[in-house]
């Protein structure tokens, strides 16, 4: 039986490749999407890959994932540090959640060291660039598989 | 002459009953809506009861209430702690505003102890679960009645 | 079978009506007492309404309430922000506790934003003036009724 | 060749003139728009003047301005103090950015003293009321002109 | 017509002369009382000079002074730094209030640098030992005299 | 020649055994009193064992102990964290003072980590339950014996 | 009738052009003076343009401006962040005051984010380099003109 | 043998009577000077009364007082909160030092609650307006007299 | 040509499986070692897998890795939060460094939210249990491969 | 059946008697060892008494105690305030742990008020000098005896 | 070719020898001057040695040193902790700067632990008394010599 | 009679010359050792120059120096900021102690601004690179010589 995951990307990630490439690299979000979906496919996972600048839309996606998907990957971008509402939405979801960040937040400005999303996530991967998404897919596949056995 | 109030519910409250019931209880938002409207009716108040995950939509509702309703009840949920913009919208409204929270915020995580909405509210009721809404209706009815006499 | 509640008022509340009326209003504590007892009676509750300037006396009242009353309403006034001992006394009581404040503490000085009593209360009502007491009676009647059924 | 700028106004600025006039004055946003466009015209600048209560919409406007306009003026209103996502969007724009505030934020509540937008702006103008917009137009015209020469 | 003032001394001041004389000196409270009453007499003031270890008793004295005395002098001792309730009592009194401390609090431990009483006092005198009481009597005589003329 | 010590218990300790037994255990204060007096007797110490909910009464007891007893044991309970006045009283006593707490304060809420009493105590014992009192008697017997020799 | 303004420059601004040009630019203070006076002339304002490294001298200038000039522009430089005395002098002046900074203080070290001068200024302009002075002249001309009409 | 004292007034006190009279009153510094000198004369003290806006000048006066005068009274005004150098100068003086403030600093902005001068002063008097100077003269006369006897 | 990596485990990780399994799981360090080496082998990496309770030994290993290995994986355990010296050692290494933690540090005690190692790491993976090591091997293989091409 | 305990002493305690005797007293560690072992013997406890300057060695001792000893007494000395790794080792041990300090940490420098070891200890004894060790033996004997019965 | 350095001494250093000798020692500034000039002469350096109580004068000296001297030694005394303006002046100087303090600031009051001057200095020497000046001369001679070779 | 000193170097200093040369320079520790020993020899001091990555080993060296050497120079490197135990060891040594750092800690990350070693050192030298060691030798020679005369 096929499994599915939802990958959520927060504000400004639609500009990857152009936006501050010394921090975020030259890969575009479409390239990351393609690679992520390929990795998911190889692991038997349907990947629904989305981006939004809207906190409300992201909350809606998380709510809708309830009972529909088997796991969530989220790069909250700027909302990571400010949205209690997204954290609350994630806390209500009964699935593995993996937080991803392209850059190593802990080597950047102080206010980026705190994440509300971390409080609602199973685990976090940061600083590994676009590869972080693929690793997150591997990790969530493993978590789903374990949950299936439990 | 009939009076009306607006009841605004913030992000994730549409999931009440399912979402972390050990914190928020098993009552659904529809059940709260029905009870709130009944209480309003008994007190001669038209109750407009809404929920949104969107800060912008909530701001729009507050702005539109100006001169249209006689009082506001608001459960800001996760936006309570982070939205200066909602606070600013409430500060511009010339009506009684009552802040409601289902749980007692002061027994939860530190970041939930601070509310921007409180700075713009007449009063606050928290920790009384769904009953808090009914009490808020009683309170706002009283405040509207006093304002009418003044 | 009749139920009873204890309403405790902290320091300086005996001066209501005279004391800083721009903050606390013109209603006296005797007037609040009369209204509170009437509301209790209407709901089948015996109301024991007291005031003290003494932390020790208030602790004694709370301890004595154990097994004697069915619920507590407390306006800790200035002790709200400073008394760990009252909080500890409330934590030992196995009844619903509702914290009441006449003014909205969150629109006043910073040191009034923190309440030790909140950590031991079921819920809190603030900013609704004398009406807050009546609402607290309604709320505790409901909580007692629920507890009775459980 | 004509130049163009985008002027972005954040939440609640659509209520200028009515909203807390002792702080924000009696001029409406439409009046500011007219004056700003006139000033732009006099300096050979097309002015696109907008308002939104939505963080997501504002981020979208900033992203779309990339390569389309020559400069940005932004009054973030309540989002000034809370939106990392708007700051991130501005950091990705390769144009002069001027932050404007009607009131002097530094004479108001503590939480209004910090601006995420300032970290991404070329300069800031505050406390000069509606005139601040006109001055910002003058300033950005100068910055665009300098950039054109460089 | 004769005027009267109340001089209130907080916890442990009954032990003056014996208690940490390197900080508080060798003069006893009785000696200070005698000197203070003599100074009052010379200025036409009846001096009621008291000491208590009880916050509640001190609050009671302050409340009773309302309309009975013309001015208050208070050395809150250890309660200075911890009692919001005494501050609240003083805020309700419509008379000049002078805060006195024997030692210079600002050269001692950090927690003694903050006084709740200062927020409710007309002025403060510290570090002048027993003489501080006499100076406070002079000052309050002047303040009462001014108030009488106003 | 016989020696004597005073054992002071602060607010709510009269409810031991009933009050939050998962934190404070099932032993009552009377049982602790009996055990403490027995231990004192075995070591040749008269033990005066008291409890009060009143800061003022406790201060009075400490003041009266001056020159009357040879050592003090104090469990300040909730007043531990808030009473500068009790600390000041202890600082004026020229005897060994041992602070006792039933629970390990450092594994509980943040505000219980700070003790004003510690600043005036010779030593502190916490987390050992009722046994802590017996140990404190042993320790103070030793301190008195040493002081006697010095 | 002609109007006059005083432009005050704080410590080290006499070294503009040489001092850390990557932060402050290559324009000298004499060049800024000439441009500022020209702008003032065009607007019918006499401009008195000064620089001092001395807090006392600057306070003296501000005091002397009382009743002599119609508006003040001040770049406090390093004293911006440390001088309560200059703030106090400005608070005593009954004229519009505009604070100017060449660089955007909010993108520099943390201690430069706080300004005592802001608490006494009508408005602030920063990050616009030498142009900021000209804009400040425009702004103060407008403020003086409004004040003239009021 | 005649004694002498130096009274030092910090920045902006030369503007008393005109400067923010709702805070500092209508009395001018010349009037305070006259009253202070009269009071000194009555007590056998030569009073040298000065004002300066300059930290350096004030330090010079304090240094010169060494061995020349018998006591110092200082109202540091804005320098109170910022000048370690004046504190250091006072620490080197072997005379009684009394700190005076016209207003009650503790009822004003947070940054006025801290005084470097307090760390070097014998005592402090605040909130008593111009009368505070006279009281300070009384106090220092007493301190000098005591020192003379010691 | 074969590549090699060093995997460093800090204090107490030798007790995995036994130590607080509700936090760290039941897998032993030997099992993790075996799995990690297998994964490395599959990717053509020699894995040197070690554990030490000693900060000094870990520093020595990091120093020795210079020029000997192609990448480092480190789980600093308790030293993560306290060792500047390990951070300094890592900063001197010219290889990719991946930080791993079994548990999600951000859902645990406050002091575990800060990592000195993060400041010297390329990226971080946490909350994924033993699987985190395998993912880290994948990630470092990719980083080494990229570095090889660059 | 005989029981055994391990007593661990941290850095610099090998220098007791010589090291800052005004703080730590004149008793040497060997004398404390002898007294501790004697006390243990009297209570039927084998006492293994050790000292190390090495965090790693101490962690090793704690790990080795697992299943070998019945209780731990630890004076962490300077490591008390800095070692998360020792705390983690103690958290993994299933035995009573008593923390001992010779001096009263709470009367010393601020950084000595916080102990990581306290978070993992059953109880704490401080300020009683060498006697603290004997009391800790008494206490742990009691705790072991209780655990044996449970 | 001869080289020259400027040695600047801040407020109150003209009182060395008399001022708090338990902290600053008995050597006078003239003695330090003589020794410093002798040391400079021995190393081929002209030493210009000055003292001022005035921040403005010190800023002026630093500005004038630009292009005139080869190195700066500065003991900012009380201005060390408060003067951003002196720091800014030093940041504009293109020479080695050595900060000197007679006492070890880090063993004194908390507010002396922070130095604005350190942010603009090449290095710092403290706690070595008058000898610190001679060492600073040695150090700056070396720095100048290196700079000459570079 | 010959004198001897011990020079202690903390973690990672064995990698000097290779490790982050933009911060620490290109000189190796062996070169510093040679220069330091030569300088010592010239001043009649035997220099024992060591490096360790181990806190425990460094503590052991400091303890062993007691009565064996005449002075200590220590560069604690990363342990500077974290080791209370090394500070305690130094506090027990009755010799002059000079703290050295190659870089100016106050121009680097915030956490490097605090040194536990400073609290136990006579003086500190930082920011002068390898030369700092030679200066420290000069300084300690002087301190030993003074101590010898005293």
mmCIF file of N, CA, C and O in Angstrom, chain F residues 5 14 23 26 28 32 38 43 69-70 75 81 84 87 93 96 102 119 132 150:
data_model
loop_
_atom_site.group_PDB
_atom_site.id
_atom_site.type_symbol
_atom_site.label_atom_id
_atom_site.label_comp_id
_atom_site.label_asym_id
_atom_site.label_seq_id
_atom_site.Cartn_x
_atom_site.Cartn_y
_atom_site.Cartn_z
ATOM 1 N N UNK F 5 16.773 24.568 71.310
ATOM 2 C CA UNK F 5 16.673 25.083 69.945
ATOM 3 C C UNK F 5 15.206 25.350 69.608
ATOM 4 O O UNK F 5 14.298 24.803 70.221
ATOM 5 N N UNK F 14 1.393 22.928 58.316
ATOM 6 C CA UNK F 14 0.406 22.278 59.180
ATOM 7 C C UNK F 14 -0.470 21.298 58.399
ATOM 8 O O UNK F 14 -1.173 20.501 58.991
ATOM 9 N N UNK F 23 4.571 15.308 46.380
ATOM 10 C CA UNK F 23 5.736 16.188 46.572
ATOM 11 C C UNK F 23 6.248 16.127 48.008
ATOM 12 O O UNK F 23 7.449 16.009 48.244
ATOM 13 N N UNK F 26 3.778 11.551 53.037
ATOM 14 C CA UNK F 26 2.574 11.274 53.815
ATOM 15 C C UNK F 26 2.745 11.512 55.318
ATOM 16 O O UNK F 26 1.789 11.407 56.078
ATOM 17 N N UNK F 28 2.871 13.432 58.752
ATOM 18 C CA UNK F 28 2.250 14.677 59.208
ATOM 19 C C UNK F 28 3.257 15.504 60.011
ATOM 20 O O UNK F 28 4.295 15.002 60.438
ATOM 21 N N UNK F 32 6.510 14.544 62.511
ATOM 22 C CA UNK F 32 7.848 15.148 62.411
ATOM 23 C C UNK F 32 8.221 15.799 63.736
ATOM 24 O O UNK F 32 9.361 15.681 64.205
ATOM 25 N N UNK F 38 12.260 13.920 69.923
ATOM 26 C CA UNK F 38 12.957 12.735 70.422
ATOM 27 C C UNK F 38 14.448 12.828 70.096
ATOM 28 O O UNK F 38 15.307 12.587 70.961
ATOM 29 N N UNK F 43 20.012 14.084 72.197
ATOM 30 C CA UNK F 43 21.251 14.879 72.086
ATOM 31 C C UNK F 43 21.338 15.951 73.167
ATOM 32 O O UNK F 43 22.216 16.823 73.122
ATOM 33 N N UNK F 69 17.552 30.925 72.973
ATOM 34 C CA UNK F 69 17.849 29.590 72.449
ATOM 35 C C UNK F 69 19.278 29.564 71.926
ATOM 36 O O UNK F 69 19.942 30.611 71.829
ATOM 37 N N UNK F 70 19.724 28.346 71.607
ATOM 38 C CA UNK F 70 21.111 28.191 71.148
ATOM 39 C C UNK F 70 21.236 27.940 69.650
ATOM 40 O O UNK F 70 22.344 27.917 69.120
ATOM 41 N N UNK F 75 12.101 25.971 58.304
ATOM 42 C CA UNK F 75 11.567 25.602 56.997
ATOM 43 C C UNK F 75 10.593 26.717 56.638
ATOM 44 O O UNK F 75 9.467 26.752 57.129
ATOM 45 N N UNK F 81 10.926 32.186 49.588
ATOM 46 C CA UNK F 81 11.276 32.817 48.321
ATOM 47 C C UNK F 81 10.891 34.282 48.269
ATOM 48 O O UNK F 81 11.227 34.976 47.327
ATOM 49 N N UNK F 84 11.950 39.148 52.596
ATOM 50 C CA UNK F 84 13.165 39.853 53.011
ATOM 51 C C UNK F 84 13.114 40.103 54.519
ATOM 52 O O UNK F 84 14.137 40.076 55.204
ATOM 53 N N UNK F 87 14.420 37.148 56.460
ATOM 54 C CA UNK F 87 15.878 37.144 56.286
ATOM 55 C C UNK F 87 16.523 38.178 57.201
ATOM 56 O O UNK F 87 17.513 37.890 57.872
ATOM 57 N N UNK F 93 20.137 37.569 64.408
ATOM 58 C CA UNK F 93 20.263 36.538 65.437
ATOM 59 C C UNK F 93 21.702 36.016 65.466
ATOM 60 O O UNK F 93 22.254 35.718 64.421
ATOM 61 N N UNK F 96 23.611 29.685 65.305
ATOM 62 C CA UNK F 96 23.562 28.895 64.076
ATOM 63 C C UNK F 96 22.126 28.777 63.582
ATOM 64 O O UNK F 96 21.202 28.636 64.384
ATOM 65 N N UNK F 102 11.648 19.989 52.722
ATOM 66 C CA UNK F 102 11.292 18.589 52.518
ATOM 67 C C UNK F 102 11.648 18.118 51.113
ATOM 68 O O UNK F 102 12.229 17.064 50.923
ATOM 69 N N UNK F 119 20.539 33.313 52.516
ATOM 70 C CA UNK F 119 21.511 34.385 52.732
ATOM 71 C C UNK F 119 21.774 34.634 54.218
ATOM 72 O O UNK F 119 22.722 35.347 54.566
ATOM 73 N N UNK F 132 15.151 15.128 56.940
ATOM 74 C CA UNK F 132 15.931 16.364 56.921
ATOM 75 C C UNK F 132 15.894 17.083 58.263
ATOM 76 O O UNK F 132 16.871 17.722 58.668
ATOM 77 N N UNK F 150 34.472 27.184 71.348
ATOM 78 C CA UNK F 150 35.251 28.285 70.765
ATOM 79 C C UNK F 150 35.382 29.468 71.738
ATOM 80 O O UNK F 150 34.683 29.561 72.734
#
